[in-house]
C-alpha cells in the first residue's frame, strides 16, 4: 500500500487483564485460564439480585501504576460508571467501567517507525473495568462460562496516531514489555490476557475523516494484521468508487478471510452511561499517589539506554537483554560476578566480558532459570579463555603491522584476516573467536 493515495489512520483500544489474585468486585479467584467452567463464581460476578460490588484496591493501584508509567496525569477524582447493554456473557445487563472520570489521561509511548522515524503515540486514557463471561459456541448451542466475569480489565486507548500496521506492531510490543516490567499482567495475546480493538479509516489529506471502522473479535496480532490489511483494501476500493465507507463495527472472520459487518457504530449515549450507585467516587490523595510512584521500577526505555551506555552494548544486544527484566537482571548479575575474577581490571577484559556474556545469552538462548550466573562464567572460561589473552601481545601485533591497520581502517577487510593470522601465530593456544573479539575491540 506504499503507493496508495490514501493515508491510513489507526487508533487502538487495548484491553489487558490484570493479574490480581481476586476479581474486580468480589473475592472470587481471578484465574480463569484452563479452569473448570463456572467454578470461580459468586452472586456478585453472576449478577444475582442484591449482590453488592466492592472494588479491588490492588487493581486500582495497578491501573494508576500503569498510568504513571505511561506518563499520564492521574485524576484526583475518579469514579465507576455503568455501561448498559445486553449480551449473554454479561449477566447484570451492564458493565461496570469508567466513563468521564477515568483514573488516568493523556500519556504517551515513544516508538521507532520505519517510515516516520521516532514518533510519539499519544495515550488518550487508561481506565479500569470488569471483564465479561466467555461464550463457547458449539453445534446447536452456546455455552457460557462466568469464570472470567468480573476479572479486572484495564483499557488503554490511544489517539488515532498510527499511520501503518507496522507502527501498531511496534507499539504493542512496547506496551506489552512495559506491562510485564510492571508485573501487573502477563499480557499474553494467545491466552486472551491482552486483546485489541483497532479503529481504522483512510484519508486523502491526513485529516481525520468523518467515519471510522472499529474491528472486534481479534484475538491475535496475526488476525489484527489480516483484518487491517483487508480493511485498507476494502475502504480503498469504496473510496475509489466514489463512496464513503460507513461508520460501523466489523469482526474478523477467519473462515471468510474477511471482515464482516457486525453493527452500525453505536454512540456513547446508546449505552446510557450513569455513575455506579453502589461504589462511592474515588479520591486519590497525594499520599496514595506517592506510595504508588515509589513502586515504579526502572522502565524498559531507561533500562535499554542504560545497558547501551554502561555496558557498551549494541542496540540489538541491549534490546534483547532488556526484553524482560529477569534476563536483564541475570545479565547484570553475571557481569557483577565476572568483575570479581582476576584479570578483569583492565577495560578491555571488562568489555570482552560484557560482550561475551551478552552474546552467550542471546545466541545460545540460555535458560536463565537453569544456568546460574557462576555456571555461565565457568562455561565461558572453559571454552573461550577470554581473559587469558595477553592483551599486550595484541598491541604488539598491531604495532608491528601499521600498514595492515591502515588498510583495515580504509575498508580492506582482507587486512583483518592478515592481522588475525599474525595474532594466531603470537598466541597459538588462544581461542580464535576470542582473538577476533580482542582484535575488533582494538581496531
Ligand atoms: Zn465472584
Ligand atoms: Mn472496554
Tab-separated table of C-alpha atoms and ligand atoms in Angstrom:
chain	number	residue	atom	x	y	z
A	1	UNK	CA	0.000	0.000	0.000
A	2	UNK	CA	3.061	2.209	-0.194
A	3	UNK	CA	1.881	3.805	-3.425
A	4	UNK	CA	-1.678	4.305	-2.208
A	5	UNK	CA	-3.032	7.828	-2.410
A	6	UNK	CA	-4.767	7.365	0.932
A	7	UNK	CA	-3.245	7.788	4.349
A	8	UNK	CA	-4.069	5.013	6.795
A	9	UNK	CA	-5.275	6.278	10.169
A	10	UNK	CA	-5.444	3.801	13.031
A	11	UNK	CA	-6.343	4.210	16.681
A	12	UNK	CA	-6.141	1.424	19.222
A	13	UNK	CA	-8.024	0.202	22.243
A	14	UNK	CA	-6.131	-2.433	24.162
A	15	UNK	CA	-7.705	-4.459	26.969
A	16	UNK	CA	-5.372	-6.082	29.465
A	17	UNK	CA	-6.423	-8.466	32.230
A	18	UNK	CA	-4.735	-7.626	35.495
A	19	UNK	CA	-3.028	-10.494	37.299
A	20	UNK	CA	-4.635	-9.822	40.668
A	21	UNK	CA	-5.491	-12.792	42.879
A	22	UNK	CA	-9.167	-11.913	43.123
A	23	UNK	CA	-11.691	-10.395	40.754
A	24	UNK	CA	-12.569	-6.710	40.389
A	25	UNK	CA	-15.660	-6.501	42.596
A	26	UNK	CA	-15.781	-9.806	44.520
A	27	UNK	CA	-13.446	-12.249	46.244
A	28	UNK	CA	-13.534	-14.965	43.549
A	29	UNK	CA	-10.144	-16.066	42.170
A	30	UNK	CA	-9.372	-14.084	39.010
A	31	UNK	CA	-7.558	-17.020	37.385
A	32	UNK	CA	-9.749	-18.467	34.642
A	33	UNK	CA	-7.414	-19.906	32.023
A	34	UNK	CA	-7.802	-23.678	31.906
A	35	UNK	CA	-10.138	-23.671	34.923
A	36	UNK	CA	-13.256	-25.901	35.132
A	37	UNK	CA	-16.107	-23.663	33.841
A	38	UNK	CA	-18.284	-21.770	36.334
A	39	UNK	CA	-16.287	-22.771	39.405
A	40	UNK	CA	-14.911	-19.290	40.172
A	41	UNK	CA	-18.226	-17.516	40.608
A	42	UNK	CA	-20.372	-15.922	43.299
A	43	UNK	CA	-23.554	-13.817	43.436
A	44	UNK	CA	-21.593	-10.643	42.576
A	45	UNK	CA	-19.922	-11.857	39.382
A	46	UNK	CA	-23.024	-13.808	38.378
A	47	UNK	CA	-25.031	-10.594	38.640
A	48	UNK	CA	-27.556	-12.011	41.087
A	49	UNK	CA	-30.064	-9.553	42.591
A	50	UNK	CA	-28.927	-7.716	45.702
A	51	UNK	CA	-25.234	-8.586	45.367
A	52	UNK	CA	-23.000	-5.573	46.008
A	53	UNK	CA	-19.634	-4.833	44.347
A	54	UNK	CA	-16.538	-3.994	46.423
A	55	UNK	CA	-13.651	-2.572	44.349
A	56	UNK	CA	-10.323	-4.369	44.345
A	57	UNK	CA	-7.728	-1.935	45.730
A	58	UNK	CA	-4.810	-3.706	44.074
A	59	UNK	CA	-6.450	-3.403	40.637
A	60	UNK	CA	-6.871	0.334	41.194
A	61	UNK	CA	-3.242	0.667	42.358
A	62	UNK	CA	-2.008	-1.181	39.287
A	63	UNK	CA	-4.105	0.915	36.909
A	64	UNK	CA	-2.607	4.048	38.451
A	65	UNK	CA	0.867	2.470	38.265
A	66	UNK	CA	0.385	1.819	34.554
A	67	UNK	CA	-0.961	5.342	34.075
A	68	UNK	CA	2.135	6.794	35.729
A	69	UNK	CA	4.480	4.579	33.694
A	70	UNK	CA	2.767	5.861	30.539
A	71	UNK	CA	3.327	9.438	31.641
A	72	UNK	CA	-0.373	10.071	32.202
A	73	UNK	CA	-1.947	12.542	34.508
A	74	UNK	CA	-3.637	10.729	37.391
A	75	UNK	CA	-7.017	12.245	38.088
A	76	UNK	CA	-7.542	13.154	41.704
A	77	UNK	CA	-11.245	12.378	41.435
A	78	UNK	CA	-12.347	9.229	39.706
A	79	UNK	CA	-15.467	7.065	39.638
A	80	UNK	CA	-17.020	3.963	38.173
A	81	UNK	CA	-19.969	4.033	35.775
A	82	UNK	CA	-22.465	1.600	34.381
A	83	UNK	CA	-22.409	0.900	30.652
A	84	UNK	CA	-25.751	-0.630	29.813
A	85	UNK	CA	-26.202	-3.230	27.101
A	86	UNK	CA	-27.449	-6.747	26.772
A	87	UNK	CA	-25.322	-9.723	25.844
A	88	UNK	CA	-25.425	-13.304	27.182
A	89	UNK	CA	-21.916	-13.010	28.635
A	90	UNK	CA	-22.975	-10.006	30.746
A	91	UNK	CA	-25.482	-11.255	33.335
A	92	UNK	CA	-26.099	-7.892	35.039
A	93	UNK	CA	-27.126	-6.202	31.785
A	94	UNK	CA	-24.407	-3.603	32.344
A	95	UNK	CA	-20.662	-3.497	32.639
A	96	UNK	CA	-19.025	-1.549	35.451
A	97	UNK	CA	-16.451	0.642	33.727
A	98	UNK	CA	-15.261	4.246	33.803
A	99	UNK	CA	-16.783	6.865	31.550
A	100	UNK	CA	-15.936	10.530	32.063
A	101	UNK	CA	-13.572	10.282	35.034
A	102	UNK	CA	-11.036	7.549	34.287
A	103	UNK	CA	-8.035	7.026	36.560
A	104	UNK	CA	-5.513	8.302	34.021
A	105	UNK	CA	-5.493	10.566	30.959
A	106	UNK	CA	-3.024	11.972	28.442
A	107	UNK	CA	0.100	9.796	28.337
A	108	UNK	CA	2.390	8.609	25.573
A	109	UNK	CA	4.557	5.844	24.188
A	110	UNK	CA	7.563	6.641	22.031
A	111	UNK	CA	8.025	4.266	19.117
A	112	UNK	CA	10.501	3.824	16.298
A	113	UNK	CA	8.644	3.854	12.998
A	114	UNK	CA	10.188	2.574	9.770
A	115	UNK	CA	8.511	5.322	7.773
A	116	UNK	CA	8.483	8.215	10.220
A	117	UNK	CA	11.465	7.592	12.492
A	118	UNK	CA	10.961	8.248	16.175
A	119	UNK	CA	7.406	9.272	16.907
A	120	UNK	CA	5.010	9.612	19.786
A	121	UNK	CA	1.773	7.688	20.133
A	122	UNK	CA	-0.492	9.654	22.421
A	123	UNK	CA	-2.451	7.777	25.068
A	124	UNK	CA	-5.889	9.307	25.481
A	125	UNK	CA	-6.912	7.463	28.635
A	126	UNK	CA	-6.367	4.464	30.886
A	127	UNK	CA	-9.410	3.177	32.728
A	128	UNK	CA	-10.454	0.192	34.774
A	129	UNK	CA	-13.449	-2.054	34.185
A	130	UNK	CA	-14.613	-5.645	34.558
A	131	UNK	CA	-14.307	-8.423	32.020
A	132	UNK	CA	-17.337	-10.303	30.742
A	133	UNK	CA	-18.022	-14.028	30.786
A	134	UNK	CA	-16.909	-16.201	27.905
A	135	UNK	CA	-19.167	-17.714	25.273
A	136	UNK	CA	-18.322	-21.028	23.711
A	137	UNK	CA	-20.220	-21.805	20.534
A	138	UNK	CA	-20.926	-25.439	19.838
A	139	UNK	CA	-23.144	-27.004	17.215
A	140	UNK	CA	-26.690	-26.102	18.052
A	141	UNK	CA	-25.907	-24.333	21.316
A	142	UNK	CA	-23.807	-21.738	23.045
A	143	UNK	CA	-22.276	-22.336	26.481
A	144	UNK	CA	-21.446	-19.578	28.961
A	145	UNK	CA	-18.526	-19.682	31.371
A	146	UNK	CA	-18.655	-16.984	34.063
A	147	UNK	CA	-15.167	-17.623	35.468
A	148	UNK	CA	-13.943	-14.589	33.518
A	149	UNK	CA	-16.900	-12.445	34.525
A	150	UNK	CA	-15.615	-9.648	36.767
A	151	UNK	CA	-11.899	-10.138	36.144
A	152	UNK	CA	-10.169	-6.721	36.345
A	153	UNK	CA	-9.580	-5.309	32.914
A	154	UNK	CA	-7.580	-2.210	32.175
A	155	UNK	CA	-8.283	-0.405	28.908
A	156	UNK	CA	-5.606	1.692	27.222
A	157	UNK	CA	-6.940	3.978	24.494
A	158	UNK	CA	-4.664	5.793	22.053
A	159	UNK	CA	-5.320	8.802	19.848
A	160	UNK	CA	-5.557	7.888	16.137
A	161	UNK	CA	-1.796	8.349	15.728
A	162	UNK	CA	-0.795	5.217	13.833
A	163	UNK	CA	-0.118	5.555	10.097
A	164	UNK	CA	0.750	1.934	9.350
A	165	UNK	CA	0.250	-1.594	10.632
A	166	UNK	CA	3.988	-1.739	11.428
A	167	UNK	CA	3.607	1.141	13.853
A	168	UNK	CA	0.783	-0.720	15.610
A	169	UNK	CA	3.040	-3.749	15.879
A	170	UNK	CA	5.916	-1.776	17.395
A	171	UNK	CA	3.563	-0.042	19.840
A	172	UNK	CA	2.008	-3.316	21.015
A	173	UNK	CA	5.387	-4.855	21.695
A	174	UNK	CA	6.447	-1.814	23.699
A	175	UNK	CA	3.208	-1.734	25.646
A	176	UNK	CA	3.466	-5.454	26.350
A	177	UNK	CA	7.041	-5.085	27.583
A	178	UNK	CA	6.067	-2.195	29.837
A	179	UNK	CA	3.156	-4.124	31.362
A	180	UNK	CA	5.377	-7.123	32.021
A	181	UNK	CA	8.039	-4.927	33.638
A	182	UNK	CA	5.387	-3.568	35.961
A	183	UNK	CA	4.372	-7.140	36.787
A	184	UNK	CA	0.667	-6.362	36.519
A	185	UNK	CA	-0.251	-8.860	33.782
A	186	UNK	CA	1.366	-11.478	31.569
A	187	UNK	CA	-0.181	-9.533	28.640
A	188	UNK	CA	-0.318	-12.761	26.696
A	189	UNK	CA	-2.349	-12.418	23.499
A	190	UNK	CA	-2.698	-16.170	22.990
A	191	UNK	CA	-4.338	-16.539	26.393
A	192	UNK	CA	-6.556	-13.527	25.776
A	193	UNK	CA	-4.903	-11.519	28.563
A	194	UNK	CA	-4.244	-8.786	26.006
A	195	UNK	CA	-6.869	-8.024	23.356
A	196	UNK	CA	-7.029	-5.426	20.622
A	197	UNK	CA	-9.692	-3.328	19.034
A	198	UNK	CA	-8.249	-1.197	16.258
A	199	UNK	CA	-10.239	1.552	14.551
A	200	UNK	CA	-9.277	2.332	11.011
A	201	UNK	CA	-10.150	4.881	8.389
A	202	UNK	CA	-8.490	6.203	5.258
A	203	UNK	CA	-7.862	9.827	4.497
A	204	UNK	CA	-6.671	11.678	1.423
A	205	UNK	CA	-5.282	14.631	3.342
A	206	UNK	CA	-4.238	13.066	6.627
A	207	UNK	CA	-7.092	14.784	8.403
A	208	UNK	CA	-9.495	12.571	10.303
A	209	UNK	CA	-12.352	11.542	8.030
A	210	UNK	CA	-15.963	11.564	9.213
A	211	UNK	CA	-16.128	7.797	9.601
A	212	UNK	CA	-14.191	5.032	11.262
A	213	UNK	CA	-14.462	1.261	11.261
A	214	UNK	CA	-13.957	-0.472	14.566
A	215	UNK	CA	-12.611	-4.030	14.430
A	216	UNK	CA	-13.678	-6.538	17.074
A	217	UNK	CA	-13.186	-10.232	17.875
A	218	UNK	CA	-9.477	-10.136	17.239
A	219	UNK	CA	-7.500	-12.474	19.434
A	220	UNK	CA	-4.042	-12.411	17.937
A	221	UNK	CA	-1.785	-9.904	16.303
A	222	UNK	CA	-1.755	-12.042	13.172
A	223	UNK	CA	-5.514	-11.629	12.845
A	224	UNK	CA	-5.263	-7.921	13.622
A	225	UNK	CA	-2.801	-7.551	10.759
A	226	UNK	CA	-5.027	-9.531	8.390
A	227	UNK	CA	-8.132	-7.581	9.390
A	228	UNK	CA	-6.347	-4.231	8.995
A	229	UNK	CA	-4.907	-5.222	5.616
A	230	UNK	CA	-8.339	-6.322	4.489
A	231	UNK	CA	-9.897	-3.050	5.647
A	232	UNK	CA	-7.284	-0.934	3.864
A	233	UNK	CA	-8.146	-2.760	0.655
A	234	UNK	CA	-11.911	-2.658	1.188
A	235	UNK	CA	-12.016	1.014	2.124
A	236	UNK	CA	-9.669	1.976	-0.720
A	237	UNK	CA	-11.991	0.276	-3.201
A	238	UNK	CA	-15.032	2.051	-1.791
A	239	UNK	CA	-13.329	5.431	-1.899
A	240	UNK	CA	-12.083	4.790	-5.441
A	241	UNK	CA	-15.668	4.080	-6.458
A	242	UNK	CA	-16.657	7.460	-5.039
A	243	UNK	CA	-18.414	6.026	-1.983
A	244	UNK	CA	-17.802	6.836	1.658
A	245	UNK	CA	-17.304	3.827	3.943
A	246	UNK	CA	-19.910	3.768	6.699
A	247	UNK	CA	-19.181	4.099	10.377
A	248	UNK	CA	-19.541	0.589	11.744
A	249	UNK	CA	-18.185	-2.238	13.837
A	250	UNK	CA	-16.812	-5.199	11.919
A	251	UNK	CA	-15.477	-8.531	13.094
A	252	UNK	CA	-12.715	-10.674	11.630
A	253	UNK	CA	-13.962	-13.919	10.128
A	254	UNK	CA	-11.168	-16.441	9.759
A	255	UNK	CA	-13.445	-18.681	7.675
A	256	UNK	CA	-14.196	-15.941	5.140
A	257	UNK	CA	-10.747	-14.390	5.426
A	258	UNK	CA	-12.529	-11.067	5.561
A	259	UNK	CA	-14.002	-8.547	7.947
A	260	UNK	CA	-17.775	-8.790	8.223
A	261	UNK	CA	-20.179	-6.098	9.404
A	262	UNK	CA	-21.436	-6.622	12.954
A	263	UNK	CA	-23.401	-3.485	13.647
A	264	UNK	CA	-23.590	0.143	12.678
A	265	UNK	CA	-21.434	2.006	15.157
A	266	UNK	CA	-23.264	2.846	18.342
A	267	UNK	CA	-22.762	6.209	20.027
A	268	UNK	CA	-21.844	6.687	23.671
A	269	UNK	CA	-25.400	7.778	24.502
A	270	UNK	CA	-26.739	4.403	23.340
A	271	UNK	CA	-25.165	2.869	26.441
A	272	UNK	CA	-26.987	5.175	28.863
A	273	UNK	CA	-23.863	5.601	30.986
A	274	UNK	CA	-24.530	6.689	34.542
A	275	UNK	CA	-22.467	6.699	37.764
A	276	UNK	CA	-22.342	3.314	39.520
A	277	UNK	CA	-24.547	3.935	42.571
A	278	UNK	CA	-23.070	1.079	44.639
A	279	UNK	CA	-19.475	2.369	44.572
A	280	UNK	CA	-18.576	5.768	46.037
A	281	UNK	CA	-16.386	8.089	43.926
A	282	UNK	CA	-12.666	7.566	44.482
A	283	UNK	CA	-10.385	10.286	45.758
A	284	UNK	CA	-6.713	9.667	45.060
A	285	UNK	CA	-4.818	11.806	47.522
A	286	UNK	CA	-1.126	12.735	47.469
A	287	UNK	CA	-0.139	10.017	49.922
A	288	UNK	CA	-1.746	7.292	47.854
A	289	UNK	CA	-0.161	8.604	44.661
A	290	UNK	CA	3.295	8.889	46.219
A	291	UNK	CA	3.080	5.339	47.547
A	292	UNK	CA	2.422	4.063	44.013
A	293	UNK	CA	5.084	6.298	42.457
A	294	UNK	CA	7.657	4.729	44.735
A	295	UNK	CA	6.809	1.317	43.270
A	296	UNK	CA	7.687	2.222	39.676
A	297	UNK	CA	10.682	0.098	38.664
A	298	UNK	CA	13.271	1.121	36.096
A	299	UNK	CA	11.213	1.201	32.890
A	300	UNK	CA	12.178	-0.593	29.648
A	301	UNK	CA	13.298	2.517	27.715
A	302	UNK	CA	15.506	3.654	30.583
A	303	UNK	CA	16.975	0.205	31.065
A	304	UNK	CA	17.707	-0.075	27.354
A	305	UNK	CA	19.651	3.187	27.218
A	306	UNK	CA	21.484	2.367	30.429
A	307	UNK	CA	22.537	-1.037	29.042
A	308	UNK	CA	23.897	0.576	25.887
A	309	UNK	CA	25.762	3.228	27.794
A	310	UNK	CA	27.011	1.346	30.821
A	311	UNK	CA	27.935	-1.943	29.134
A	312	UNK	CA	28.794	-0.667	25.657
A	313	UNK	CA	26.222	-2.963	24.076
A	314	UNK	CA	24.711	-2.513	20.634
A	315	UNK	CA	21.061	-1.545	20.216
A	316	UNK	CA	20.384	-5.128	19.119
A	317	UNK	CA	22.066	-6.693	22.154
A	318	UNK	CA	20.560	-4.264	24.659
A	319	UNK	CA	17.125	-4.723	23.130
A	320	UNK	CA	17.161	-8.494	23.580
A	321	UNK	CA	18.705	-8.378	27.055
A	322	UNK	CA	16.080	-5.923	28.299
A	323	UNK	CA	13.185	-7.793	26.648
A	324	UNK	CA	12.192	-8.837	30.148
A	325	UNK	CA	13.547	-7.641	33.455
A	326	UNK	CA	14.557	-11.164	34.504
A	327	UNK	CA	17.014	-11.544	31.644
A	328	UNK	CA	18.298	-8.024	32.291
A	329	UNK	CA	18.871	-8.808	35.974
A	330	UNK	CA	20.592	-12.046	35.036
A	331	UNK	CA	22.972	-10.251	32.699
A	332	UNK	CA	23.856	-7.648	35.306
A	333	UNK	CA	24.418	-10.246	37.998
A	334	UNK	CA	26.724	-12.241	35.703
A	335	UNK	CA	28.798	-9.169	34.887
A	336	UNK	CA	28.972	-8.286	38.566
A	337	UNK	CA	30.362	-11.724	39.352
A	338	UNK	CA	32.736	-11.731	36.383
A	339	UNK	CA	34.246	-8.471	37.625
A	340	UNK	CA	35.473	-10.284	40.707
A	341	UNK	CA	37.652	-12.587	38.619
A	342	UNK	CA	41.374	-11.881	38.481
A	343	UNK	CA	42.392	-10.094	35.296
A	344	UNK	CA	39.153	-8.200	34.772
A	345	UNK	CA	40.554	-4.924	35.987
A	346	UNK	CA	41.507	-3.777	32.504
A	347	UNK	CA	38.859	-2.032	30.428
A	348	UNK	CA	39.451	-4.381	27.516
A	349	UNK	CA	38.948	-7.514	29.595
A	350	UNK	CA	35.818	-5.996	31.058
A	351	UNK	CA	34.493	-5.029	27.635
A	352	UNK	CA	35.122	-8.557	26.446
A	353	UNK	CA	33.174	-9.994	29.330
A	354	UNK	CA	30.287	-7.617	28.733
A	355	UNK	CA	30.173	-8.561	25.096
A	356	UNK	CA	30.770	-12.275	25.548
A	357	UNK	CA	28.152	-12.714	28.263
A	358	UNK	CA	25.645	-10.783	26.137
A	359	UNK	CA	26.356	-12.963	23.125
A	360	UNK	CA	26.120	-16.175	25.104
A	361	UNK	CA	22.726	-15.222	26.493
A	362	UNK	CA	21.480	-14.079	23.095
A	363	UNK	CA	22.944	-16.698	20.761
A	364	UNK	CA	22.804	-19.764	22.954
A	365	UNK	CA	19.267	-18.937	24.044
A	366	UNK	CA	20.383	-19.640	27.569
A	367	UNK	CA	17.780	-20.629	30.124
A	368	UNK	CA	18.368	-18.105	32.873
A	369	UNK	CA	16.391	-20.343	35.210
A	370	UNK	CA	18.586	-23.389	34.777
A	371	UNK	CA	22.018	-21.809	34.457
A	372	UNK	CA	23.321	-19.814	37.389
A	373	UNK	CA	25.497	-16.779	36.550
A	374	UNK	CA	28.505	-18.543	38.076
A	375	UNK	CA	27.926	-21.557	35.830
A	376	UNK	CA	27.750	-19.329	32.770
A	377	UNK	CA	31.024	-17.693	33.752
A	378	UNK	CA	32.599	-21.111	34.244
A	379	UNK	CA	31.423	-22.252	30.825
A	380	UNK	CA	32.765	-19.146	29.145
A	381	UNK	CA	36.125	-19.507	30.873
A	382	UNK	CA	36.387	-23.100	29.805
A	383	UNK	CA	35.657	-22.690	26.131
A	384	UNK	CA	36.924	-19.253	25.312
A	385	UNK	CA	39.769	-18.424	27.669
A	386	UNK	CA	38.694	-14.876	27.037
A	387	UNK	CA	40.593	-13.215	29.796
A	388	UNK	CA	43.705	-15.289	29.304
A	389	UNK	CA	44.598	-13.450	26.148
A	390	UNK	CA	47.626	-11.402	26.835
A	391	UNK	CA	46.409	-8.009	25.670
A	392	UNK	CA	49.941	-6.638	25.358
A	393	UNK	CA	50.568	-9.205	22.602
A	394	UNK	CA	47.570	-7.892	20.675
A	395	UNK	CA	49.006	-4.404	20.942
A	396	UNK	CA	52.391	-5.648	19.785
A	397	UNK	CA	50.994	-7.301	16.702
A	398	UNK	CA	49.133	-4.104	15.806
A	399	UNK	CA	52.271	-2.015	16.322
A	400	UNK	CA	54.338	-4.351	14.159
A	401	UNK	CA	51.844	-4.153	11.297
A	402	UNK	CA	50.877	-0.493	10.874
A	403	UNK	CA	50.168	-0.871	7.140
A	404	UNK	CA	47.611	-3.630	7.732
A	405	UNK	CA	45.936	-1.488	10.405
A	406	UNK	CA	45.732	1.461	7.996
A	407	UNK	CA	44.397	-0.800	5.244
A	408	UNK	CA	41.751	-2.250	7.544
A	409	UNK	CA	40.614	1.187	8.631
A	410	UNK	CA	40.413	2.165	4.948
A	411	UNK	CA	37.920	-0.653	4.465
A	412	UNK	CA	40.126	-3.509	3.277
A	413	UNK	CA	38.649	-6.498	5.077
A	414	UNK	CA	41.488	-8.770	3.938
A	415	UNK	CA	43.764	-6.824	6.260
A	416	UNK	CA	41.731	-8.129	9.205
A	417	UNK	CA	42.408	-11.740	8.220
A	418	UNK	CA	46.069	-10.919	7.927
A	419	UNK	CA	46.213	-9.385	11.392
A	420	UNK	CA	44.277	-12.290	12.827
A	421	UNK	CA	46.779	-14.673	11.264
A	422	UNK	CA	49.657	-12.799	12.912
A	423	UNK	CA	47.836	-12.861	16.217
A	424	UNK	CA	47.185	-16.599	15.983
A	425	UNK	CA	50.915	-17.124	15.489
A	426	UNK	CA	51.714	-14.956	18.509
A	427	UNK	CA	49.115	-16.624	20.722
A	428	UNK	CA	48.738	-20.182	19.411
A	429	UNK	CA	46.861	-21.525	22.421
A	430	UNK	CA	44.142	-18.884	22.476
A	431	UNK	CA	40.650	-19.464	21.177
A	432	UNK	CA	40.212	-17.962	17.693
A	433	UNK	CA	36.855	-16.349	18.398
A	434	UNK	CA	38.287	-14.664	21.473
A	435	UNK	CA	41.155	-13.305	19.376
A	436	UNK	CA	38.684	-11.956	16.815
A	437	UNK	CA	36.873	-10.135	19.572
A	438	UNK	CA	40.074	-8.806	21.057
A	439	UNK	CA	41.221	-7.598	17.656
A	440	UNK	CA	37.870	-5.984	16.860
A	441	UNK	CA	37.816	-4.149	20.138
A	442	UNK	CA	41.303	-2.777	19.477
A	443	UNK	CA	40.771	-1.708	15.896
B	1	LIG	ZN1	-17.411	-13.578	42.216
B	2	LIG	MN1	-13.608	-1.720	27.396
